[in-house]
Every structure is written in C-alpha cells, then in structure tokens.
Amino acid sequence: MAVVGDSYLYHTRKDLVKNIQPGVAQHFAENVMAIVKHLTSPLGATHVLPSLAREVTPPTSIYFSVVGKYFFLYSTQTAWKVLFVVVLASASLLAGTTDPDLRRTIWKATGGVLSSLVGAALGAGVAASIMAKILEAGMSWFSKETSCFVLYGPPALAGALAAQYFLVSRSPPTEIAQFEYATLFAIHLVNVFVAIILQFFQLGTSSVFMVFSLGSLFGLILNTFLNALSNSSRRREPDWTVVHLATYAVAQVVPLVVGSEMIVGLLGIFVPLTGRMGEVAPVEHIIAIMTAVLGFLTSATTVLPFSHRVRRSVLLLTVLVVSLFSALTMLIYAYGSHPFDAMHQKRIFVLHFEDFLTPYKIPLPKPYNYASPFADTFTVTALHDVFNYRSNTRSLTLLIDHPGIIWTAIAFDAHVLEWSLSSPPLEGYQRYHFKEASFYGTNQWKLDLVLSVSPRHPERSKLTVDFMGIIEKGSWPGKKLDKHPAGPGIQLLEKLDEHLFKSTDDSVDAMLLSCVGGQVIV
C-alpha cells in the first residue's frame, strides 16, 4: 500500500511528517491492521495465505465509494445479474422502437458517439502537441489539477462536437430529426457494451460503466414514460424520439457524480506523477488525452444529444467559437502561467561523472593533483576464462568489484548463448545492459556467460565492458552531514544546489549524484 494523495512532495526534500495531511497515518494503520487481522484469522491462515502462495486468482468482489461517503460492495456474480437486467431492459426499449429508420439511426449514432470520443482525444492531443512542441510550454497545468480541464477541455469539446457536425452534414433530414434521441440511446448502448467487455475480463472498472448504464437506462425509461403521457394527452400520432429536459437531468446525475469523483481521483494521482516521469515520457499527451476521456465520460450523456437540438450552422459556429477559446486559453497558459513553485517543484537529475576516459556531457577541468580513489578498486575482470575452439565458444565469469559504489551497471555487445540469469538471453549479437541493485556493504557481484565466438569475427572474442556506479558517499544533500565528503564531485554538487535554490526561488528539487565509471576490455 502507498499514500498517493498530493504526491507533489513524494521523494523530495519536503517529504516530511509536517507536510503529511493529518489523519493519514491513522487511516493507513487501520488498513494495515484490518489486513493483518484477516490474514492471521483462522480463515486467513487456512485458506487465504495458502492460496496466495499457490497462485494469484482474480478478485471475486467489486467495490467503490461515491463522494467518499457511500460504500458499495458486491460480488462478480451480482454484477453479471445486474448487467443481465440492464441488457434485457435495453433490448426491450430497442425492440419497442418499431420504426426501422429509427433503429438504423441509433446504430449510426453509435458510430457517431465513438467518433466523438476519438475526436475529443484528437482535439486534446493536437493542443498538447502545440503546447509542448510549438509554444514550448509543457506542464503549464502542473501546480493545479483543475488547469488540465481549463486547458484541454475546450479542444476536446471542439473535437467531439466536430464529429457530430460531420455526422449531421452527411445525413438526410429524416435522420437529423431523430439524432437527439438516437444519440442518447447510443450512449447507453456503448456504456452497456463496455461494461460487459470489462466484466468478461474481470476488471473492476466495469463497475463504472455499469453504473453509467443504469443512469442512462433510468433516463431512457423516464423519457419513454413522458412521451407516453404527452402523446396520450395530445391525441396525435405518437412520437417517441422527443427528448425531454427532465430526461437529461436524470440521465446526467450518475455521470456527473461518478465522473467528477473519477476526475478528482485520477488527476490527483497522475498530475503529480508526471513530475517524476522524466522528459522522455509524453506527459503532455498523457494528461491531455486523460482529460479528454474523463470529460467525455462525464458530459457526453448531455452534450452530444443536446447538440442535435440546434441547426447545423449553429453547431458549426459552436465548434469554431470553442476552438478560438481553446487557442486563447493555450496562449494564456503558455505565456502567463508559472506551474512550478516551492510546493510543486520541478525535479531535475544532476549527475557528476568521474569518467576514466572521456567527459560525459559538460566537460569539467579536473582538480589539481586529484586522482580518483576508485580507479584501482572499481574493476571488472574475467574469471574461469575458457575458449573452446571446437564449438567456437568462450566461457567466463565477469567479476565486478565495487567497494564504496552502489547501484552498479555494466553494458557490452556480444552473442550470448547462456548466462546465470533466470531468463534466457536474446538471439544473435546484441547490446546488453545489466543493472545491479546493491546496498552499502555489498562490494561484489558475478555474472556467468557462455559466448559464441565467430571465426569470421575474431575481434568479438573480447568483451568491451562499459561500467558505472553511484558513489555511496557522493549524493547531495543525502550526505550533507557526512564528515568525509567523497571527493571534489560532491563539493561541486553542493555549490550547484545552493545556486539552484536561490535562482529558482525554491521551485526546483534537484537530485544530485556523484558517479564513477569507465571501460575495460576482458
């Protein structure tokens, strides 16, 4: 288990007791106590623990809470029963639409709903590309989770409505008149279908779409009832495609409540998490598409059907206005936001590297009269080195000695036939990287290898091994109180850390490490 709320400070220098929300430790301990009591009870000791040792079985229960107050727990069998009732009721409503044209419109509207979901994701994705690549203002939403919806909600809405516009522009007038009701019904069918698929694969998220389908089902039933009353009172040809405002109010309650809770929970986890994903991860697109999907799930029940109440020209104008508003919002966030501050820090990784051969990124002059103490102690050697010229193989044991060095890593190119690891090596001549998770006091590890040596490439019989590791006493500020600093590297990191604190007004949390490495041929 882990505490994930407000994780902006997770693994930073401000990850302190004073910054933990009151009550977190108590709640965490209560959860641990409940698990321990369950596992140590007669039932847990005789059934639960032995089953965990044998295999991991899919969960048999589904649970969730609403607004942090109402807790729901039910079995997967109950979930299937509820889905069966929903499917039966949905089929009855669909069978009640005797007009074959309306049925065709419903299936066409189903494609339109899925197209709007894709359009919402594309709209937000394009906006994310502009923010990250063109305006160079990535993560402008970082310090406030709500900024994600302010920034990427409008382009997602524009994309969703644009899909509906293209659907209407290619449809005859008879279908256009039915699209409002057909789209509402289509959203319900999509919810039911997704719930069944997720439940089939025993995924707990099926509960979300099951609850959504219940809300849309109640709305459709209410709409049918209201249409029946309206048709009987006016004594005219019944029109079952009219959507009443009360229908929207009922159908939107569940997506609004559950969707809002999903938005708060997921963005509360993933927005701070993007701060420690690194620059390689497409964090801008992750947040943009997540925002688009969450917004779609929360608002599609009302927005998509209601868009068909207006004329096609008005719908197009809405798309253009929302797009212009999105462009204005992007400019404001690009040039007017300050996403990083003392409590929402930007994380950077600084590596001071003592390379025995060449500089790494920024060449620094060596201190006068300095010789690395690890030049003779951090070594990679070959033991039990045997060549078999009949089978064209070489067997050896790589011995890595690293006193005072932790988290060592080696890399080399070779055609490995066998090794002492549990998983098999790759086929053919490959580049291999090995990372060793060690701790203070562990000074050595080994790797047994059997290599294929080709007579056509005798130079490959030798291994060129690149190696590096972290100096155990070379991290700042972790070793701030150490009376014996590990060489000039940590002294440089101390000065750099002080400069970052002053120049960024404490909006940067730097992880500064002093490392050492080199290259050897064995």
PDB file of N, CA, C and O in Angstrom, residues 13 44 54 70 78 110 120 122 128 133 168 186 212-213 226 235 391 406 459 492 501 510:
ATOM      1  N   ARG A  13      12.812  16.658  -0.828  1.00  0.00           N
ATOM      2  CA  ARG A  13      13.311  17.055   0.493  1.00  0.00           C
ATOM      3  C   ARG A  13      12.187  17.528   1.415  1.00  0.00           C
ATOM      4  O   ARG A  13      12.372  17.651   2.615  1.00  0.00           O
ATOM      5  N   GLY A  44      -8.116 -16.901   7.331  1.00  0.00           N
ATOM      6  CA  GLY A  44      -6.993 -16.412   6.549  1.00  0.00           C
ATOM      7  C   GLY A  44      -5.803 -17.347   6.584  1.00  0.00           C
ATOM      8  O   GLY A  44      -5.136 -17.584   5.567  1.00  0.00           O
ATOM      9  N   ARG A  54       0.077 -20.278  -3.680  1.00  0.00           N
ATOM     10  CA  ARG A  54      -0.038 -21.138  -4.872  1.00  0.00           C
ATOM     11  C   ARG A  54      -0.162 -20.310  -6.141  1.00  0.00           C
ATOM     12  O   ARG A  54       0.589 -20.468  -7.087  1.00  0.00           O
ATOM     13  N   TYR A  70     -20.585   7.014   0.581  1.00  0.00           N
ATOM     14  CA  TYR A  70     -21.385   5.805   0.369  1.00  0.00           C
ATOM     15  C   TYR A  70     -20.497   4.725  -0.245  1.00  0.00           C
ATOM     16  O   TYR A  70     -19.905   4.915  -1.307  1.00  0.00           O
ATOM     17  N   THR A  78     -23.138 -10.955  -8.701  1.00  0.00           N
ATOM     18  CA  THR A  78     -24.159  -9.909  -8.651  1.00  0.00           C
ATOM     19  C   THR A  78     -23.995  -8.935  -9.810  1.00  0.00           C
ATOM     20  O   THR A  78     -24.992  -8.468 -10.392  1.00  0.00           O
ATOM     21  N   THR A 110     -24.497   5.406 -32.844  1.00  0.00           N
ATOM     22  CA  THR A 110     -23.488   4.704 -32.040  1.00  0.00           C
ATOM     23  C   THR A 110     -22.097   4.931 -32.624  1.00  0.00           C
ATOM     24  O   THR A 110     -21.127   5.195 -31.888  1.00  0.00           O
ATOM     25  N   ALA A 120     -12.559  13.882 -29.508  1.00  0.00           N
ATOM     26  CA  ALA A 120     -12.152  14.549 -28.270  1.00  0.00           C
ATOM     27  C   ALA A 120     -10.684  14.274 -27.965  1.00  0.00           C
ATOM     28  O   ALA A 120      -9.929  15.181 -27.597  1.00  0.00           O
ATOM     29  N   LEU A 122      -8.356  13.396 -30.152  1.00  0.00           N
ATOM     30  CA  LEU A 122      -7.530  14.054 -31.158  1.00  0.00           C
ATOM     31  C   LEU A 122      -7.427  15.552 -30.906  1.00  0.00           C
ATOM     32  O   LEU A 122      -6.346  16.143 -31.038  1.00  0.00           O
ATOM     33  N   ALA A 128      -2.091  19.463 -27.137  1.00  0.00           N
ATOM     34  CA  ALA A 128      -0.912  19.086 -26.364  1.00  0.00           C
ATOM     35  C   ALA A 128       0.355  19.208 -27.202  1.00  0.00           C
ATOM     36  O   ALA A 128       1.403  19.649 -26.706  1.00  0.00           O
ATOM     37  N   LYS A 133       5.423  21.313 -28.301  1.00  0.00           N
ATOM     38  CA  LYS A 133       6.402  21.438 -29.383  1.00  0.00           C
ATOM     39  C   LYS A 133       6.526  22.855 -29.936  1.00  0.00           C
ATOM     40  O   LYS A 133       7.637  23.311 -30.210  1.00  0.00           O
ATOM     41  N   VAL A 168     -23.928  14.868 -38.961  1.00  0.00           N
ATOM     42  CA  VAL A 168     -25.170  15.513 -39.383  1.00  0.00           C
ATOM     43  C   VAL A 168     -25.075  15.971 -40.834  1.00  0.00           C
ATOM     44  O   VAL A 168     -26.037  15.858 -41.608  1.00  0.00           O
ATOM     45  N   ALA A 186     -27.699   5.668 -28.106  1.00  0.00           N
ATOM     46  CA  ALA A 186     -26.398   5.119 -28.493  1.00  0.00           C
ATOM     47  C   ALA A 186     -25.389   5.196 -27.344  1.00  0.00           C
ATOM     48  O   ALA A 186     -24.601   4.267 -27.128  1.00  0.00           O
ATOM     49  N   PHE A 212     -22.910   3.832 -15.048  1.00  0.00           N
ATOM     50  CA  PHE A 212     -23.298   4.781 -16.097  1.00  0.00           C
ATOM     51  C   PHE A 212     -24.495   4.257 -16.890  1.00  0.00           C
ATOM     52  O   PHE A 212     -25.413   5.013 -17.228  1.00  0.00           O
ATOM     53  N   SER A 213     -24.480   2.959 -17.203  1.00  0.00           N
ATOM     54  CA  SER A 213     -25.582   2.376 -17.979  1.00  0.00           C
ATOM     55  C   SER A 213     -26.884   2.394 -17.186  1.00  0.00           C
ATOM     56  O   SER A 213     -27.961   2.578 -17.766  1.00  0.00           O
ATOM     57  N   LEU A 226     -42.594   9.832 -20.231  1.00  0.00           N
ATOM     58  CA  LEU A 226     -43.030  11.201 -20.502  1.00  0.00           C
ATOM     59  C   LEU A 226     -43.603  11.331 -21.911  1.00  0.00           C
ATOM     60  O   LEU A 226     -44.585  12.057 -22.136  1.00  0.00           O
ATOM     61  N   ARG A 235     -53.472  13.431 -28.146  1.00  0.00           N
ATOM     62  CA  ARG A 235     -54.233  12.624 -29.100  1.00  0.00           C
ATOM     63  C   ARG A 235     -53.732  12.783 -30.542  1.00  0.00           C
ATOM     64  O   ARG A 235     -54.447  13.194 -31.443  1.00  0.00           O
ATOM     65  N   SER A 391      33.787 -25.824 -30.491  1.00  0.00           N
ATOM     66  CA  SER A 391      32.407 -25.301 -30.540  1.00  0.00           C
ATOM     67  C   SER A 391      32.355 -23.792 -30.771  1.00  0.00           C
ATOM     68  O   SER A 391      31.279 -23.213 -30.825  1.00  0.00           O
ATOM     69  N   ILE A 406      27.550   1.891  -5.210  1.00  0.00           N
ATOM     70  CA  ILE A 406      26.264   1.196  -5.179  1.00  0.00           C
ATOM     71  C   ILE A 406      25.576   1.340  -6.533  1.00  0.00           C
ATOM     72  O   ILE A 406      25.955   2.177  -7.354  1.00  0.00           O
ATOM     73  N   GLU A 459      37.612 -10.454 -33.535  1.00  0.00           N
ATOM     74  CA  GLU A 459      37.652  -9.327 -32.601  1.00  0.00           C
ATOM     75  C   GLU A 459      36.517  -9.385 -31.583  1.00  0.00           C
ATOM     76  O   GLU A 459      36.593  -8.785 -30.518  1.00  0.00           O
ATOM     77  N   LEU A 492      31.242  20.181  -5.679  1.00  0.00           N
ATOM     78  CA  LEU A 492      30.626  20.891  -6.792  1.00  0.00           C
ATOM     79  C   LEU A 492      29.107  20.821  -6.715  1.00  0.00           C
ATOM     80  O   LEU A 492      28.412  21.817  -6.948  1.00  0.00           O
ATOM     81  N   PHE A 501      18.736  26.757  -5.667  1.00  0.00           N
ATOM     82  CA  PHE A 501      17.770  27.209  -4.656  1.00  0.00           C
ATOM     83  C   PHE A 501      17.535  28.714  -4.763  1.00  0.00           C
ATOM     84  O   PHE A 501      16.399  29.190  -4.706  1.00  0.00           O
ATOM     85  N   ALA A 510      16.377  19.211  -6.823  1.00  0.00           N
ATOM     86  CA  ALA A 510      17.426  18.540  -7.594  1.00  0.00           C
ATOM     87  C   ALA A 510      17.909  17.288  -6.872  1.00  0.00           C
ATOM     88  O   ALA A 510      18.107  17.291  -5.656  1.00  0.00           O
TER      89      ALA A 510
END
